[in-house]
XYZ file of C-alpha atoms in Angstrom:
144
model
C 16.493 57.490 -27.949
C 14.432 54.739 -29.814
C 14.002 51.716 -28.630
C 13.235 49.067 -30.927
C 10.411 46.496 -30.288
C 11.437 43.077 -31.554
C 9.751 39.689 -30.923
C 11.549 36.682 -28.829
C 12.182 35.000 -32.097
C 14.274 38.409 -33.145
C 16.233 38.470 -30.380
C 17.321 34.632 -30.382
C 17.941 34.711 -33.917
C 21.545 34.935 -33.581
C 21.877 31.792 -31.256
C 19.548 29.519 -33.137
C 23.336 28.248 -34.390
C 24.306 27.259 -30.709
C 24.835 23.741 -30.812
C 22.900 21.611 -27.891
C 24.696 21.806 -24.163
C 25.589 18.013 -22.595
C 23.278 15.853 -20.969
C 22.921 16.844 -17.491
C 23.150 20.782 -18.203
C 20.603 23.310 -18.232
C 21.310 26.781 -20.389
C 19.629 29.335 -18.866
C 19.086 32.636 -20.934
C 18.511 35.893 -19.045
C 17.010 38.310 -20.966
C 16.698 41.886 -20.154
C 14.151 44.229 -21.872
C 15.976 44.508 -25.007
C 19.184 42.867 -25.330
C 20.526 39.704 -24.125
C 22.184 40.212 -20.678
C 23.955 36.711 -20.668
C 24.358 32.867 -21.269
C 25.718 31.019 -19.194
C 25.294 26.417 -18.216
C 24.581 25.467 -15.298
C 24.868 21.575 -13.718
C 21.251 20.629 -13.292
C 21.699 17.645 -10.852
C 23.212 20.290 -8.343
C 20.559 22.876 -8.746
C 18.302 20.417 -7.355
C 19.883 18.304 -5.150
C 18.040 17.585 -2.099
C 19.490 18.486 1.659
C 19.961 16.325 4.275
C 17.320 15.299 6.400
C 19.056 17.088 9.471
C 19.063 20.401 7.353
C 15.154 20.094 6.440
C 14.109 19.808 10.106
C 16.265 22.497 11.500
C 14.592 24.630 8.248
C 11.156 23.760 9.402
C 12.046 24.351 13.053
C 12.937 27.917 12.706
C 9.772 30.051 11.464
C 12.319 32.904 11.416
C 13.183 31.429 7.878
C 12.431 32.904 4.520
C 9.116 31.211 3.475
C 10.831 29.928 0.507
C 13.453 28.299 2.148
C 10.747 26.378 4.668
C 8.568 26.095 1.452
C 11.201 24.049 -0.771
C 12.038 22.303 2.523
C 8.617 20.992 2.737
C 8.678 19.670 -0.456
C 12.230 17.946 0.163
C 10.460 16.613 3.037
C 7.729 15.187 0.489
C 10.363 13.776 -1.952
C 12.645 12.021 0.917
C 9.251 10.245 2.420
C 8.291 8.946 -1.369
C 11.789 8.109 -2.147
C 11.604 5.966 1.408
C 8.450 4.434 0.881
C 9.313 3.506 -2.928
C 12.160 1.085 -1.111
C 10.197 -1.141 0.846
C 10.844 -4.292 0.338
C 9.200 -7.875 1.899
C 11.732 -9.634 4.040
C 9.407 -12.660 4.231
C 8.642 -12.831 7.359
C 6.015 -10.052 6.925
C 8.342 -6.975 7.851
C 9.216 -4.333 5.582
C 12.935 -3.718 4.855
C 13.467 -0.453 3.412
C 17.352 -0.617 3.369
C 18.356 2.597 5.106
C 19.004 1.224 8.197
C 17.192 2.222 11.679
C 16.301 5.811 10.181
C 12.894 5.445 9.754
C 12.205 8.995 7.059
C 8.759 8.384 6.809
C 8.215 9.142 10.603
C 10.476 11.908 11.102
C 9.097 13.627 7.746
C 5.436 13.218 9.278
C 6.888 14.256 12.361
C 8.321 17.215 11.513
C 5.466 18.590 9.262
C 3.062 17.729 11.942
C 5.347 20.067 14.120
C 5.149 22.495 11.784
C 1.561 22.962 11.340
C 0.708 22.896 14.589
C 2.904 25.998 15.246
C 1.314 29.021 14.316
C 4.156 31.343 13.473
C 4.635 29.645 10.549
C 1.443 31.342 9.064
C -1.876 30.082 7.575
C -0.121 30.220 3.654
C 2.576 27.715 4.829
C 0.786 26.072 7.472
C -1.746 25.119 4.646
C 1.273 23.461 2.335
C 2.112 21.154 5.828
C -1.216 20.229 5.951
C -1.348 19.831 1.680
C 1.739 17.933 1.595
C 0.408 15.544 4.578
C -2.897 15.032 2.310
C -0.401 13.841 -0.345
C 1.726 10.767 1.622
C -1.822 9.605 2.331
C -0.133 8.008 5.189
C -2.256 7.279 8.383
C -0.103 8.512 10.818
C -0.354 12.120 9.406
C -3.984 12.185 10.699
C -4.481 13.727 14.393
């Protein structure tokens, strides 16, 4: 048979009518060599909603894990110690308040990656990202 080569632009011709999806959705298009294969929206808030803490550590814990499980965990890990450390607040007497009660995230995420780096079965591509992702909180306690 003949297959005919068309551009992107081709192929998507027929949907340049397609009005915008809502706020809050993503439309993902997967395309297969030659035809379109399907459309379909997806909610964007849950494709990236973060795990619990609990759920990171365990994930971290385990070098059994897929790499890219333990790789998106680390930067979860990242994300939950910036979102913690963007809440501090003064309480005036010269303590820090950061509203989350006695959890303190910024020491178990340290913790954790600190762990993880120091346990070699992890290997030296992920065991660099722990190390990379402790250069980033530029916190003190992440140095040895």
């Amino acid at each position: 048979g003949h297959i005919e080569e068309r551009t992107s632009s081709q192929i998507l011709a027929p949907f340049n009518s397609l009005r915008p999806v809502a706020s809050g959705y993503l439309l993902l298009v997967q395309l297969e060599p030659y035809s379109i294969a399907f459309i379909r929206q997806i909610r964007v808030f849950d494709m990236w909603k973060a795990p619990p803490l609990s759920s990171l550590q365990s994930t971290l814990a385990d070098p059994n894990k897929p790499i890219g499980m333990r790789m998106r965990a680390t930067y979860f890990l990242r994300q939950a110690y910036d979102n913690y450390m963007r809440n501090l607040e003064p309480d005036g007497n010269g303590n820090e308040d950061r509203g989350g009660g006695d959890i303190d995230v910024s020491k178990i995420a340290i913790d954790v990656l600190s762990t993880s780096l120091a346990d070699s079965r992890h290997g030296a591509l992920l065991r660099h990202e722990f190390a990379y992702v402790m250069g980033q909180l530029r916190d003190e306690r992440s140095i040895p």
